[in-house]
Tab-separated table of C-alpha atoms in Angstrom:
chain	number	residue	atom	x	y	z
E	55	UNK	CA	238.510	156.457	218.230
E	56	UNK	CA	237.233	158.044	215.194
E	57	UNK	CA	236.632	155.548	212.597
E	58	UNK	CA	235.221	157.216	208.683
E	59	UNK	CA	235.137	154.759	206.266
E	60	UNK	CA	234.170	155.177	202.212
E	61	UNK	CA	230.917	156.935	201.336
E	62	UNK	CA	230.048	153.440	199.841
E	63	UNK	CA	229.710	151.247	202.717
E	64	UNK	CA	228.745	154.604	205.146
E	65	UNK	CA	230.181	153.424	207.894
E	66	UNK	CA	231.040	156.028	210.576
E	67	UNK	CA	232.392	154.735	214.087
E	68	UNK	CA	231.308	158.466	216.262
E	69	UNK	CA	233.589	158.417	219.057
E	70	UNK	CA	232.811	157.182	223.012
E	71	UNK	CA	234.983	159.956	224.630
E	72	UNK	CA	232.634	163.479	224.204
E	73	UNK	CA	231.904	166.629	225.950
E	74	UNK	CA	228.810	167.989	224.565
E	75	UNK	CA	228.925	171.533	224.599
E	76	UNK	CA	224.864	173.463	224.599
E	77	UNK	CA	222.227	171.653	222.258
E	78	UNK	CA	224.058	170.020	219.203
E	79	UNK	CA	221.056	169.395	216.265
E	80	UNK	CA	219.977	166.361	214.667
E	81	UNK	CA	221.055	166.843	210.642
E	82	UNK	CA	224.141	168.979	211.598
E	83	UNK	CA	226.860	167.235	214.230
E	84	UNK	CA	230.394	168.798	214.561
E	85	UNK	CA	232.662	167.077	216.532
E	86	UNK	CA	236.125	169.001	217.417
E	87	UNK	CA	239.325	167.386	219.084
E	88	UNK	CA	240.619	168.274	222.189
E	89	UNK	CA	244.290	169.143	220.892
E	90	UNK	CA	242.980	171.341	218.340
E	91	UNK	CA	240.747	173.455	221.119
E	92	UNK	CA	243.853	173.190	223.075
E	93	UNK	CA	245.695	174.701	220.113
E	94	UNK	CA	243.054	177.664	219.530
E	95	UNK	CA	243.112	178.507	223.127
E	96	UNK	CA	246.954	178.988	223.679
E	97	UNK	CA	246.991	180.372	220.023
E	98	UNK	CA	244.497	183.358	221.048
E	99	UNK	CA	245.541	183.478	224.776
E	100	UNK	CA	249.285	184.543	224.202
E	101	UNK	CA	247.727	187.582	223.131
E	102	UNK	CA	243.941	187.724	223.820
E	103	UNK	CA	243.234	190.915	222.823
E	104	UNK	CA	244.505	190.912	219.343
E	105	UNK	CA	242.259	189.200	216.623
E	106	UNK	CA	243.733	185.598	215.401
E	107	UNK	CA	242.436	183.270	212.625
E	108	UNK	CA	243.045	179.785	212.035
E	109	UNK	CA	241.924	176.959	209.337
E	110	UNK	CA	239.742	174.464	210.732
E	111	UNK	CA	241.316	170.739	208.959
E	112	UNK	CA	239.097	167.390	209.034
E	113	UNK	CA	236.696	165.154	207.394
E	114	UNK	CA	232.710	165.481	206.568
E	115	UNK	CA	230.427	162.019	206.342
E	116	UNK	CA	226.838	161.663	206.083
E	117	UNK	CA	225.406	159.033	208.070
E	118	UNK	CA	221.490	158.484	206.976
E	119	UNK	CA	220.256	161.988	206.992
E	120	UNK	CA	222.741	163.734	209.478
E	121	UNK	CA	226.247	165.734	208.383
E	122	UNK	CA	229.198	165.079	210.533
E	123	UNK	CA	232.054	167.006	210.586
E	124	UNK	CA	234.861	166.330	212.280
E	125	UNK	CA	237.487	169.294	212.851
E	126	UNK	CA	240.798	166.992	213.471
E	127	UNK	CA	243.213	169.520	213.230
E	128	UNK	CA	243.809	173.754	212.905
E	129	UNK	CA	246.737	175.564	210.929
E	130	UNK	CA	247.320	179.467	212.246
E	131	UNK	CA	246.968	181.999	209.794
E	132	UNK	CA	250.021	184.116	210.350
E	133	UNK	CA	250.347	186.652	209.493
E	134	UNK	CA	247.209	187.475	209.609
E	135	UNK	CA	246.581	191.267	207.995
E	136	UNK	CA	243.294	192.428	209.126
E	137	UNK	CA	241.418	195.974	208.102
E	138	UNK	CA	238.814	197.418	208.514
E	139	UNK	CA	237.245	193.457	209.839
E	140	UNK	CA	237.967	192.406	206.457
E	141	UNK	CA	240.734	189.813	205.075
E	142	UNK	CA	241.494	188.124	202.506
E	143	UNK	CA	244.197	185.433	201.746
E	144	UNK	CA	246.601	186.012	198.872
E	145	UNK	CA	247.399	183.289	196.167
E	146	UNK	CA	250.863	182.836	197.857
E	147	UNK	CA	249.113	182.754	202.030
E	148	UNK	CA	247.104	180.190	200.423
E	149	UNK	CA	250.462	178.225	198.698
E	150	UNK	CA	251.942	178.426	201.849
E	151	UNK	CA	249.347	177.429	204.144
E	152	UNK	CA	248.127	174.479	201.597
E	153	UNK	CA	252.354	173.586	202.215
E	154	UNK	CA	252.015	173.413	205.930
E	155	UNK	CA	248.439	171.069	205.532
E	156	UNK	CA	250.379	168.775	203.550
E	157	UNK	CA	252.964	168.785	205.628
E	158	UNK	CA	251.525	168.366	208.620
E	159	UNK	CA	247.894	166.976	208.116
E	160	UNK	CA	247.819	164.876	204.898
E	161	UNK	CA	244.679	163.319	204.135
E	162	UNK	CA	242.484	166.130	205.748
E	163	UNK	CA	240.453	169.159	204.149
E	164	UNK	CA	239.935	172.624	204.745
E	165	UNK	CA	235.949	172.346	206.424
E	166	UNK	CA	236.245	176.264	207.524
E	167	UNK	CA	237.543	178.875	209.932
E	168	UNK	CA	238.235	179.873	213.320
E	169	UNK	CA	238.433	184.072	214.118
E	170	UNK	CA	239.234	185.268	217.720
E	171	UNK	CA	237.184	188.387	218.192
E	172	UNK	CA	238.597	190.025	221.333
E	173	UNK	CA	235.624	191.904	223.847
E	174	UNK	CA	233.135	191.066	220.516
E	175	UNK	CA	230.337	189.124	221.031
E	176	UNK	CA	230.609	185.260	219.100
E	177	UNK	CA	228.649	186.642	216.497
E	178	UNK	CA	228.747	186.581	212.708
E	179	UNK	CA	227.779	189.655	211.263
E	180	UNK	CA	227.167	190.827	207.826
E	181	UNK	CA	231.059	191.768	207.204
E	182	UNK	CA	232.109	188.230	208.334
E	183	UNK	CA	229.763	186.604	205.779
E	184	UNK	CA	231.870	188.602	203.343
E	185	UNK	CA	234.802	187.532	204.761
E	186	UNK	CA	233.584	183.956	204.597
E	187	UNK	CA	232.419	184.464	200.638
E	188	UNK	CA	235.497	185.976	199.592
E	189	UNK	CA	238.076	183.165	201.062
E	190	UNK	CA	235.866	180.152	202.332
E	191	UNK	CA	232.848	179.171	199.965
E	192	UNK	CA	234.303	176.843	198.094
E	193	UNK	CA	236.533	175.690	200.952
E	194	UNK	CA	234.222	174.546	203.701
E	195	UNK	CA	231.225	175.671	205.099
E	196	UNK	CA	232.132	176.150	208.880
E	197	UNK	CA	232.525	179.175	210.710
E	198	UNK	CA	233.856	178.862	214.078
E	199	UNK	CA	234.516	182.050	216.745
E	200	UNK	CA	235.499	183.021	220.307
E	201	UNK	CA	235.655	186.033	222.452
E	202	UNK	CA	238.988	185.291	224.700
E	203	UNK	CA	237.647	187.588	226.796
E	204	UNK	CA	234.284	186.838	227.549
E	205	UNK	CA	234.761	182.809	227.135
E	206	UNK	CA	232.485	182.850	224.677
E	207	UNK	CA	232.472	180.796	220.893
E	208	UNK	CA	229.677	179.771	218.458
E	209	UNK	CA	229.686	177.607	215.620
E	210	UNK	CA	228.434	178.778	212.466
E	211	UNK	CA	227.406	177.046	209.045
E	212	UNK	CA	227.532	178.797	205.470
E	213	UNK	CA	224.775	177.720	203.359
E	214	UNK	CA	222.801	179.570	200.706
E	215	UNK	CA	225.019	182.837	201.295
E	216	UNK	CA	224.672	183.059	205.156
E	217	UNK	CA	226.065	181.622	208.306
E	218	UNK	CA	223.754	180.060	210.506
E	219	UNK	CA	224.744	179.597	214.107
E	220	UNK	CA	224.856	176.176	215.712
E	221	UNK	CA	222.978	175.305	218.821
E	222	UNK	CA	225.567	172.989	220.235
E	223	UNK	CA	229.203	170.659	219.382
E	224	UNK	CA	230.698	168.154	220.797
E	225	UNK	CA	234.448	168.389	222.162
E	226	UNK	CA	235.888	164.734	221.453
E	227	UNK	CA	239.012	162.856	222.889
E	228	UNK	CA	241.270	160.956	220.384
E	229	UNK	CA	244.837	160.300	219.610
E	230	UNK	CA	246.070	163.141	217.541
E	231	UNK	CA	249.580	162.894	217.158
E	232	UNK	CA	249.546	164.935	214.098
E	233	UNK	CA	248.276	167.634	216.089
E	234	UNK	CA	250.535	167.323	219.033
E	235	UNK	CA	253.391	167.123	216.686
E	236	UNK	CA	251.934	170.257	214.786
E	237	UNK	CA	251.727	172.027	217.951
């Protein structure tokens, strides 16, 4: 169980049930729940070749030198109008999708993105940086993508106008009824 207390007495409980996924480093840890991988998958394999985008819904501690983030939940972006690989969210997509968080996932913030990039590689490329900018950067700094095609995802994180990719994550197992009810 994931247990994030006040910044004041910085105590963070990391959980005992993990999958780590490639080479996660030592100031950056993201942590993601099973249900809301679960979610992503079904939500890009009913139709894997079109491109889907999610937000990514948690919490971020620091424990000593190290930021933690901890992706607890993910809200689709439907409809999702995309051009040209650029998007952006209107005043009244982000109303509505701000209505489903509080709905659904009181208590947790917006800490970035997931995109489904069908037969692209789980890159982030100049135009998703923009993409990013324009609707994320002062939302939360993660960038998170998969190929349903290829099997393949990356992390990213947005700092000083870029996103640098992640070496590793860890997949964690908790009780997410929110989730499970959201699903």
């Amino acid at each position: 169980m994931v247990e994030i207390k006040s910044e004041e007495n910085n105590t963070v409980q990391l959980p005992n049930n993990i999958r780590q996924v490639g080479t996660p480093g030592e100031k950056i840890k993201i942590y993601i729940e099973d249900y809301v991988m679960t979610y992503l998958n079904q939500m890009t394999g009913e139709k894997p070749v079109l491109q889907k985008a999610a937000l990514l819904l948690g919490e971020k501690v620091k424990k000593e030198s190290t930021d933690i983030y901890f992706i607890s939940a993910a809200v689709a972006v439907v409809p999702m109008e995309w051009k040209e690989d650029r998007f952006k969210l209107s005043s009244d997509e982000w109303t509505a999708l701000y209505d489903k968080i509080n709905h659904y996932f009181k208590n947790r913030h917006i800490l970035g993105w997931f995109l489904s990039r069908p037969g692209q590689a789980a890159a982030a490329d100049g135009e998703i940086e923009k993409i990013h900018s324009d609707n994320f950067k002062d939302k939360g700094p993660i960038f998170y993508t998969a190929d349903p095609l290829d099997r393949e995802d990356a992390f990213y994180l947005y700092e000083n106008g870029h996103l640098f990719r992640q070496h590793g994550y860890y997949i964690y197992y908790d009780r997410n009824e929110a989730m499970q009810n959201y699903m």
